[in-house]
Every structure is written in C-alpha cells, then in structure tokens.
PDB file of C-alpha atoms and ligand atoms in Angstrom:
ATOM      1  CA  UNK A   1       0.000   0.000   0.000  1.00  0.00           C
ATOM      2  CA  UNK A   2       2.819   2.394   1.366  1.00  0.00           C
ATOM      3  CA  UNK A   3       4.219   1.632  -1.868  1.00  0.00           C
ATOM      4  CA  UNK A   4       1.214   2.802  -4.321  1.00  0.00           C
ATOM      5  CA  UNK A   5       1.554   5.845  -2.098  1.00  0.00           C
ATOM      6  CA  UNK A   6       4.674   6.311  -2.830  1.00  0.00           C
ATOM      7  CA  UNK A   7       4.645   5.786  -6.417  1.00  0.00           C
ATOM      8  CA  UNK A   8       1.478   8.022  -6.522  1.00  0.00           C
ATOM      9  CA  UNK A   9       3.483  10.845  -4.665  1.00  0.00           C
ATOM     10  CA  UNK A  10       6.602  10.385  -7.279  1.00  0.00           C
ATOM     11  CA  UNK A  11       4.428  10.869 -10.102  1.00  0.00           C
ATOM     12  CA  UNK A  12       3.112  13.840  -8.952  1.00  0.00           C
ATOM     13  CA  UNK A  13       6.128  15.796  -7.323  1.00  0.00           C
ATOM     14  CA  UNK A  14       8.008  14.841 -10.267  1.00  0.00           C
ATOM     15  CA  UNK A  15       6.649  17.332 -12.906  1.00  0.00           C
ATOM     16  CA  UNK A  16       6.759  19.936 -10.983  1.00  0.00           C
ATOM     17  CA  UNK A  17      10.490  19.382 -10.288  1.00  0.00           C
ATOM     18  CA  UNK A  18      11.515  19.370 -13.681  1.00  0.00           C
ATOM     19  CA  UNK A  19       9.663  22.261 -14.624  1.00  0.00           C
ATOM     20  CA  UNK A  20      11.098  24.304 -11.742  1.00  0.00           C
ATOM     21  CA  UNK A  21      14.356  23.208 -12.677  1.00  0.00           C
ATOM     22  CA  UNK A  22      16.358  25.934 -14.990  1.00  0.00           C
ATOM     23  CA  UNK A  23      19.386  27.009 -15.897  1.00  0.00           C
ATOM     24  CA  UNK A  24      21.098  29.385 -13.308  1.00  0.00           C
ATOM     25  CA  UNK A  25      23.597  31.595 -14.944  1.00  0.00           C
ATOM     26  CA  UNK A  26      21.982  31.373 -18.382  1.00  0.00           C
ATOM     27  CA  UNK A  27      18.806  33.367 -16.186  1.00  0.00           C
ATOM     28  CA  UNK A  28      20.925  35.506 -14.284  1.00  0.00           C
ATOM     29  CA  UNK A  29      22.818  36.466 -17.453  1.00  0.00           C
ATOM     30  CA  UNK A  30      19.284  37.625 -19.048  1.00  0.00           C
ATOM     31  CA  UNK A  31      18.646  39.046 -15.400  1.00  0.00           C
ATOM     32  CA  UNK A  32      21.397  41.166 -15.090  1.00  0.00           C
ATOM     33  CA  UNK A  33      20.708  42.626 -18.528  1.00  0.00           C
ATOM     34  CA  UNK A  34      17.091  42.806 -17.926  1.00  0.00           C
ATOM     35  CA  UNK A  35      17.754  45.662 -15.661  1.00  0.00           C
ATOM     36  CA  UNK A  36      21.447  47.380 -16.613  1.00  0.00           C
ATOM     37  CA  UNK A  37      18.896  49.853 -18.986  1.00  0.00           C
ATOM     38  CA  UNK A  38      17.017  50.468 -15.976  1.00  0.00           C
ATOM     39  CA  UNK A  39      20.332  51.121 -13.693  1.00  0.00           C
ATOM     40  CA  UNK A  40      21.751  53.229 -16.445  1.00  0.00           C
ATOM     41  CA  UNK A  41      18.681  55.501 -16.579  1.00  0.00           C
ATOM     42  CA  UNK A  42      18.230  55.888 -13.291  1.00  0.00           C
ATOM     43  CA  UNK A  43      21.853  57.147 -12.456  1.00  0.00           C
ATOM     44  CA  UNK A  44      21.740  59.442 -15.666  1.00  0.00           C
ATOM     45  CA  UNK A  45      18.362  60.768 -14.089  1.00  0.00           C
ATOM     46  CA  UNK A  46      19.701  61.099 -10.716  1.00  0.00           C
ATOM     47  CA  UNK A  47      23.137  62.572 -11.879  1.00  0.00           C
ATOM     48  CA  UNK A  48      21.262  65.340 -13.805  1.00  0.00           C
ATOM     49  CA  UNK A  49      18.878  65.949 -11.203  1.00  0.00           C
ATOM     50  CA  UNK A  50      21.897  66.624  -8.226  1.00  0.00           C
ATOM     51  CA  UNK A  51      23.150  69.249 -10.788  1.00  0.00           C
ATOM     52  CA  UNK A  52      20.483  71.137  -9.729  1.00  0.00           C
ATOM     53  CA  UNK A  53      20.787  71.293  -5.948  1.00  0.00           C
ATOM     54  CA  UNK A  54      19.590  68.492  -3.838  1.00  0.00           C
ATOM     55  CA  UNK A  55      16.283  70.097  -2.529  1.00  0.00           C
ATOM     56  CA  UNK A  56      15.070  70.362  -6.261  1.00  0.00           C
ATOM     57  CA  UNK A  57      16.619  66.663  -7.073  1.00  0.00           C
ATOM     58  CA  UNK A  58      14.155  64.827  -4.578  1.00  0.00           C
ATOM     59  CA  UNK A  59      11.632  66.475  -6.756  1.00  0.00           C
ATOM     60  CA  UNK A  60      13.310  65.504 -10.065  1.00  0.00           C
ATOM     61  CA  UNK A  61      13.654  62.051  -8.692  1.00  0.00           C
ATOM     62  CA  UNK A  62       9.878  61.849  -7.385  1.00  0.00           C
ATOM     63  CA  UNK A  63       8.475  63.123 -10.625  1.00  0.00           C
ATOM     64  CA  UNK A  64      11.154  60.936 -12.878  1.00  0.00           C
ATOM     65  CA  UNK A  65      12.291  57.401 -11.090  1.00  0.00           C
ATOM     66  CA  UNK A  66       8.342  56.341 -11.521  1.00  0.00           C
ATOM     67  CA  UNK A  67       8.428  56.819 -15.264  1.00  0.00           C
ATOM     68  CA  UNK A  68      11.995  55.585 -16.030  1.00  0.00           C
ATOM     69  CA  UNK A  69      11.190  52.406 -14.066  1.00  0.00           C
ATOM     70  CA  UNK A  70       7.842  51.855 -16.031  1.00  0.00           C
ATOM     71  CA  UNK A  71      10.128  52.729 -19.397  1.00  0.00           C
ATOM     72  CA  UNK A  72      13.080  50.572 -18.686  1.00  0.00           C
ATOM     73  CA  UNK A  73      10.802  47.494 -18.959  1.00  0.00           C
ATOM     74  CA  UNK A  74       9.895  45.541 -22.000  1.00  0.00           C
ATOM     75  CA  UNK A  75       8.213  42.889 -23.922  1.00  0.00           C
ATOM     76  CA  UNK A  76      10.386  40.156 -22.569  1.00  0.00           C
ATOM     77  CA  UNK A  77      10.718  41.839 -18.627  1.00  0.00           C
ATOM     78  CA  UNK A  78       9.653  43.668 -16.059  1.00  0.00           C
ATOM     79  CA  UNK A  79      11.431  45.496 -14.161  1.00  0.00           C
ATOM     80  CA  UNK A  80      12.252  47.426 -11.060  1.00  0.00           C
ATOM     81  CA  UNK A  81      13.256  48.507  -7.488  1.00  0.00           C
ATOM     82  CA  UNK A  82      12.445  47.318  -4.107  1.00  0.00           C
ATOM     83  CA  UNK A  83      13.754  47.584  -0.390  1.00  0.00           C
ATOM     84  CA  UNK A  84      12.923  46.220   3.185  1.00  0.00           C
ATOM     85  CA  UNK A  85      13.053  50.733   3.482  1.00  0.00           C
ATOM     86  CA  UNK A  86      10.597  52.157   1.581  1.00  0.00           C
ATOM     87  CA  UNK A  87      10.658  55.831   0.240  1.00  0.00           C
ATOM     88  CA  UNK A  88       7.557  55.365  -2.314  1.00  0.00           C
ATOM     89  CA  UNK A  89       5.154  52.673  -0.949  1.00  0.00           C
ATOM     90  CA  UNK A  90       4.664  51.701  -4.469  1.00  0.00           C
ATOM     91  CA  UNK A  91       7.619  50.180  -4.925  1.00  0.00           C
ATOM     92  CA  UNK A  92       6.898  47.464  -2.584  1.00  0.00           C
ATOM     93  CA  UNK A  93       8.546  44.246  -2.732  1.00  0.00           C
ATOM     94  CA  UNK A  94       5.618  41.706  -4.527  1.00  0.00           C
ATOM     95  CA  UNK A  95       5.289  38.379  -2.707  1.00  0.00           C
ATOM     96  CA  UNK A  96       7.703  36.135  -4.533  1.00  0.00           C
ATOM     97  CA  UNK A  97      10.405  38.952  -3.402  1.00  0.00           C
ATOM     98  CA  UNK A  98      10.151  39.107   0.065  1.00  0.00           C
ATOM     99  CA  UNK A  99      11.777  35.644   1.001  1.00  0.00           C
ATOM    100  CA  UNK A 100      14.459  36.997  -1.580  1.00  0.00           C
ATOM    101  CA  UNK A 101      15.232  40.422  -0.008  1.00  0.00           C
ATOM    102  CA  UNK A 102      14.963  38.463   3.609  1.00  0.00           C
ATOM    103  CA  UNK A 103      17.345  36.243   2.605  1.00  0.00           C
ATOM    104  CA  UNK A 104      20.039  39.527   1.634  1.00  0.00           C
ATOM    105  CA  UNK A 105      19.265  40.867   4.985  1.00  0.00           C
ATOM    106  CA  UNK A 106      20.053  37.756   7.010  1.00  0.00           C
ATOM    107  CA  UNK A 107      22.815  36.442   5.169  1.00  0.00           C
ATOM    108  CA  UNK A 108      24.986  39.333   4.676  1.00  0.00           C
ATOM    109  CA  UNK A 109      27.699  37.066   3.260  1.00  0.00           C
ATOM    110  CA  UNK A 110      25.556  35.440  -0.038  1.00  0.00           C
ATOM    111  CA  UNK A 111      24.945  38.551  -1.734  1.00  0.00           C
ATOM    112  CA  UNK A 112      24.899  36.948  -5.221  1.00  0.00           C
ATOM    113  CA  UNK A 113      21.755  37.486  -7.854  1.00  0.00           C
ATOM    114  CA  UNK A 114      19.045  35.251  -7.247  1.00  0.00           C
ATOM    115  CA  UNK A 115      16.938  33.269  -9.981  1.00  0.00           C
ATOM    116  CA  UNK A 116      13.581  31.768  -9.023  1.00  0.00           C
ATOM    117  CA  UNK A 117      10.964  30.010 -10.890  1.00  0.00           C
ATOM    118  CA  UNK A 118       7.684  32.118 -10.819  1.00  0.00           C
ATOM    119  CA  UNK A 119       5.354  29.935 -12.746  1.00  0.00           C
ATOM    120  CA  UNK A 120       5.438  28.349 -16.183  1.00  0.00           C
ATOM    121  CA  UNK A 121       6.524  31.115 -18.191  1.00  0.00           C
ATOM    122  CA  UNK A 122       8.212  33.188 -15.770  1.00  0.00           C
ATOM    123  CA  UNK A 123      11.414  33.478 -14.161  1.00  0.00           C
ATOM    124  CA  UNK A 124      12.539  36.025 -10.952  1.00  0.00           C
ATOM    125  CA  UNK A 125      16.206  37.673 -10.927  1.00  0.00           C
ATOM    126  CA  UNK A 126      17.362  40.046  -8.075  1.00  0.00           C
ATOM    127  CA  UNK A 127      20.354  41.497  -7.378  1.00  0.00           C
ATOM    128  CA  UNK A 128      21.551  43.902  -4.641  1.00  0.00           C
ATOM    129  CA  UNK A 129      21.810  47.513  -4.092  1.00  0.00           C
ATOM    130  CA  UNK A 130      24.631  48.774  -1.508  1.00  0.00           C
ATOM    131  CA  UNK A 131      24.223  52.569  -0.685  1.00  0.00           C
ATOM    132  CA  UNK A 132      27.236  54.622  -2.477  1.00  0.00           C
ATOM    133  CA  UNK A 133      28.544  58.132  -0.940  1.00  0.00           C
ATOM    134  CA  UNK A 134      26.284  60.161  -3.201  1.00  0.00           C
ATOM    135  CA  UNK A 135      23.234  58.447  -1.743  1.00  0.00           C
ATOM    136  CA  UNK A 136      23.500  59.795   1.627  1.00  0.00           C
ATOM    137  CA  UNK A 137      21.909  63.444   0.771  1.00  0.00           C
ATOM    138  CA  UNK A 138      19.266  61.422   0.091  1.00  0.00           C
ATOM    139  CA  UNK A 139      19.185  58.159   2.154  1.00  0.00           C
ATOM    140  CA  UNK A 140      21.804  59.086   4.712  1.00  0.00           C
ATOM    141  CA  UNK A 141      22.209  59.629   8.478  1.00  0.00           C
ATOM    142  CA  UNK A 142      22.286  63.316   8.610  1.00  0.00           C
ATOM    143  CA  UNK A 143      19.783  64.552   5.852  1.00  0.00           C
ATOM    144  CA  UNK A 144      20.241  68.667   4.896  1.00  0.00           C
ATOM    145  CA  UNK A 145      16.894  69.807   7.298  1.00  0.00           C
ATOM    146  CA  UNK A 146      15.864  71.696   3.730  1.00  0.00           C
ATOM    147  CA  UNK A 147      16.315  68.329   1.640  1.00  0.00           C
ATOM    148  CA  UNK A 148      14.358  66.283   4.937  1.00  0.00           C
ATOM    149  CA  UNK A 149      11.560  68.831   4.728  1.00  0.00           C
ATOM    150  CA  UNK A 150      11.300  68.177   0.730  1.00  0.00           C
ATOM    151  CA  UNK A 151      11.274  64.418   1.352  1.00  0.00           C
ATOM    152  CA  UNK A 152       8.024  64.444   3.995  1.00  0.00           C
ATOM    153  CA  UNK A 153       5.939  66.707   1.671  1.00  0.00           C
ATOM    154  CA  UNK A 154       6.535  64.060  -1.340  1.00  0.00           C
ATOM    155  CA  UNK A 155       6.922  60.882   0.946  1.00  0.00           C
ATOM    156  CA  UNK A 156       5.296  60.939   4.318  1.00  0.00           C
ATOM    157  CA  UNK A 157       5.809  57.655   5.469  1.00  0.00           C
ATOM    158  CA  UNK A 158       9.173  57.514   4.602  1.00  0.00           C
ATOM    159  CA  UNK A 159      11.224  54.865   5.949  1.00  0.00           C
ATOM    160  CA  UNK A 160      14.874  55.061   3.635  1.00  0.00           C
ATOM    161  CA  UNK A 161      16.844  57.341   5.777  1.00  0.00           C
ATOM    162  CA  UNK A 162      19.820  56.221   8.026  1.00  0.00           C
ATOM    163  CA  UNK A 163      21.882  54.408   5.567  1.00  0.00           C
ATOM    164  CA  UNK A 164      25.498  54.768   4.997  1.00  0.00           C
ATOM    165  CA  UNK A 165      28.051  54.042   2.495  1.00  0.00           C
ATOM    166  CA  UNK A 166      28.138  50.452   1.551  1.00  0.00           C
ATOM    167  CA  UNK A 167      24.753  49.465   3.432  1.00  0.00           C
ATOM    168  CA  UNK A 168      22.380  46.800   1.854  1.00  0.00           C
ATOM    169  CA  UNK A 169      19.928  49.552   0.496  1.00  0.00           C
ATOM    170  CA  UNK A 170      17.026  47.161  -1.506  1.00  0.00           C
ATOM    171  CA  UNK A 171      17.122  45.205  -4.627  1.00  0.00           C
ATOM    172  CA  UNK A 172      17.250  45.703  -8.440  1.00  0.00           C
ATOM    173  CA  UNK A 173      14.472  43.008  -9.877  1.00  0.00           C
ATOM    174  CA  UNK A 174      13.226  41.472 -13.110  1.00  0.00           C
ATOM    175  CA  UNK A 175      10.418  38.810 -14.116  1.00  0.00           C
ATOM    176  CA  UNK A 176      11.692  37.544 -17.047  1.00  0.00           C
ATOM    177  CA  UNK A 177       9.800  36.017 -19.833  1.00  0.00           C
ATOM    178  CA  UNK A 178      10.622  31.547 -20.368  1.00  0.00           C
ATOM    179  CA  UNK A 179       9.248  32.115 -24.247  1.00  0.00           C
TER     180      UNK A 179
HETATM  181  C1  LIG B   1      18.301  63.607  -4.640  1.00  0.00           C
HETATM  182  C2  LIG B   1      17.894  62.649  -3.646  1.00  0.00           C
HETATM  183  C3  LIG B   1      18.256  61.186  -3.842  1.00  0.00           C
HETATM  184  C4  LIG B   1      19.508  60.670  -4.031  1.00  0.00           C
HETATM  185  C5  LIG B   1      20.847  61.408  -4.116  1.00  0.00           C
HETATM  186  C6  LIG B   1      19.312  59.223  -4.099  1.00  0.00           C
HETATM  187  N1  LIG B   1      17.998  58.908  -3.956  1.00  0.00           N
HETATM  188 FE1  LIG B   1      17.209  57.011  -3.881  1.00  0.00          FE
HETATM  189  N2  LIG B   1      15.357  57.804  -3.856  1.00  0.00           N
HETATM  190  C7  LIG B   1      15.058  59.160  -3.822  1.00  0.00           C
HETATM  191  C8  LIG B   1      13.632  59.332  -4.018  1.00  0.00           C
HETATM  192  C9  LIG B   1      12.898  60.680  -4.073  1.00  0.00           C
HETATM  193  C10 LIG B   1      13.090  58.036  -4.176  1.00  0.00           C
HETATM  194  C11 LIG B   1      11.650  57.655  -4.455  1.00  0.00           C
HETATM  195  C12 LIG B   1      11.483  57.560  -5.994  1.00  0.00           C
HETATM  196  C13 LIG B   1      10.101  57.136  -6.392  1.00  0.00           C
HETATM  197  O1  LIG B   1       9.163  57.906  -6.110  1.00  0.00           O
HETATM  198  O2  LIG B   1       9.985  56.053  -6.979  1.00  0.00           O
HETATM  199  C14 LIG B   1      14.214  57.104  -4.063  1.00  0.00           C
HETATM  200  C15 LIG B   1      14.067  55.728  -4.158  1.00  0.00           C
HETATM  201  C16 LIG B   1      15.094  54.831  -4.076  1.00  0.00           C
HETATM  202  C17 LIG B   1      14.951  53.391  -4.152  1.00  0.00           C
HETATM  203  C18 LIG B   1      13.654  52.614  -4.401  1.00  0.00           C
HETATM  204  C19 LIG B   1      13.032  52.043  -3.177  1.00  0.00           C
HETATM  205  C20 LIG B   1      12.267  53.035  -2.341  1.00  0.00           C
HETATM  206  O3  LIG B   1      12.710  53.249  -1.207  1.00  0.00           O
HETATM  207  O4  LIG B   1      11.252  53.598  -2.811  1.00  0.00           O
HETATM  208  C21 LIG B   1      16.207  52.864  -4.039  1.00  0.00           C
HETATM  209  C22 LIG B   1      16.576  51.382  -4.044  1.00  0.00           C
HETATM  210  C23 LIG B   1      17.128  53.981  -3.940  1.00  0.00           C
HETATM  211  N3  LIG B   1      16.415  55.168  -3.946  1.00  0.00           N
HETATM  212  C24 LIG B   1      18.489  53.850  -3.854  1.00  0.00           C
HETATM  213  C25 LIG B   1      19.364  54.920  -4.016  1.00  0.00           C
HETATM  214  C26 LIG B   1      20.800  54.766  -4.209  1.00  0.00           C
HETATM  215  C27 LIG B   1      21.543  53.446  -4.228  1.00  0.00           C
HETATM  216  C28 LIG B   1      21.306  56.023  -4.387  1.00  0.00           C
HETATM  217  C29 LIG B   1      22.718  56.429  -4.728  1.00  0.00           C
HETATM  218  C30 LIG B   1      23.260  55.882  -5.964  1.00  0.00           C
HETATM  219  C31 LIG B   1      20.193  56.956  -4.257  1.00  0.00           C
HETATM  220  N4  LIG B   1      19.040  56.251  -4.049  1.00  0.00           N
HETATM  221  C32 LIG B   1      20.338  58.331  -4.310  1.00  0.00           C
HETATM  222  C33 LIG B   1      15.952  60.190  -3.644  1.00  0.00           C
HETATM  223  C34 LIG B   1      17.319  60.086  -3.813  1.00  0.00           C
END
C-alpha cells in the first residue's frame, strides 16, 4: 500500500520538479541585462537631477524614477526597485520577493543574484543595491533639514533614511519572460 503511495506521490512531485528546474547563470545572465537599462537611466536621471541642488533633485527624482522604471521594462521583462526601506510605498517588494530580499538581509555574506521560478513562463532575478557616498543626501544619516523637509511633503511615510556608504539599500528586480 505504502508503496502505491509512494509511487502516486513520485508521479506527482516529479513534474513539478523538472519544470522548476532551470538554468542558473543562463537566467541571471538575461537578469542582469534585464535591468542594466534600468540602472543606467536611473543614475543618468539622478546625476542630472543633483546638478540642480539636492532640494530640487528629490523632486526631479519623485516626478522621474516612476516613469523611467515603467520605461526601462519591456516585452520580454519587467522590471524594477524594491527595499525592506521604503521611500515610495509603491515600490513594494511583490510576494515572490520578500523571502528573496529576507534572505540579503540575514545572510549578509551570499549577496549573489538570485533566480527563481515564478510559474510556467516566468522566471525572478534580483540582485543587490549597496548605498554609495552620493546616496547619503538622500538616504543618509544626517539629511540637509531643507532636503528632509522636501522628502516628507513628497513621501510621508518615509522609511529610507539612516543608511550609509556600503549598506544593503534594496534590490534591483526582473520577471523575465521563459518564451
Ligand atoms: C536627490 C535625492 C536622492 C539621491 C541622491 C538618491 N535617492 Fe534614492 N530615492 C530618492 C527618491 C525621491 C526616491 C523615491 C522615488 C520614487 O518615487 O519612486 C528614491 C528611491 C530609491 C529606491 C527605491 C526604493 C524606495 O525606497 O522607494 C532605491 C533602491 C534607492 N532610492 C536607492 C538609491 C541609491 C543606491 C542612491 C545612490 C546611488 C540613491 N538612491 C540616491 C531620492 C534620492
């Protein structure tokens, strides 16, 4: 009988196995260019923005990151940023990312990108953002009072302050297309 079972259980695990089953650093290649548009933009963006004082680049970057996130996607992937510190609450880590961007916070020492099945014709990449020293006007420890101010009109539940150089500051992601 505990055999049938068995049998019964092999048949039906199996599938889903092989299915789940892809090729690592053939995804995280497609990953990894999935979202170097989106990177590139967004530094352009933010680079262009500082230019013009920092008070007026939170408003750049409120009014811009949205649509160059949206734009740096495509037929084949989605794309975009999330963090356990949220400035915009719509950039909110979706389900399948939160055991991901757990996992960066935990285990400080397996930084790596990540690939994860999704479902039949999707796959998950994430890779990690570490705060640089030009972040900190923005996301740092000791915020400019007039560039603070700026920041709660625009984001009043903001939670991505109190970073510094080198901190784990969210993750890059992508849901990549199988076909
Ligand atoms: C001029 C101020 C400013 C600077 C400098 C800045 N940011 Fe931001 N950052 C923002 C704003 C404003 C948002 C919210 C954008 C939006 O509305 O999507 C944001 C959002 C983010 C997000 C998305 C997650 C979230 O919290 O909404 C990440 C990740 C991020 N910043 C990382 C960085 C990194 C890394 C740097 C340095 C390379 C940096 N930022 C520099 C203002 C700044």
């Amino acid at each position: 009988m505990w055999r049938a079972a068995l049998l019964a259980s092999v048949i039906l695990v199996f599938p889903a196995c092989d299915k789940d089953r892809i090729n690592e650093s053939y995804w995280r290649e497609r990953g990894a260019e999935a979202v170097m548009p989106l990177k590139k933009n967004l530094k352009r963006a933010l680079v262009k923005a500082v230019e013009q004082g920092p008070v007026e680049a939170v408003t750049a970057c409120h009014a811009v990151a949205p649509a160059v996130t949206k734009g740096a996607g495509s037929r084949v992937a989605r794309v975009g940023r999330t963090s356990h510190k949220l400035r915009n609450p719509s950039n909110a880590p979706k389900l399948w990312m939160q055991p991901l961007l757990q996992g960066y916070l935990t285990a400080p020492d397996q930084m790596e990108p990540r690939v994860v099945v999704l479902d039949d014709d999707t796959v998950g990449y994430v890779e990690p953002i570490y705060l640089q020293p030009m972040c900190v006007t923005c996301h740092g420890t000791a915020i400019a009072p007039d560039v603070l101010e700026r920041i709660d009109e625009l984001y009043p539940a903001d939670d991505a302050t109190g970073f510094e150089p080198g901190h784990f500051r969210g993750i890059f992601w992508a849901e990549l297309s199988r076909n």
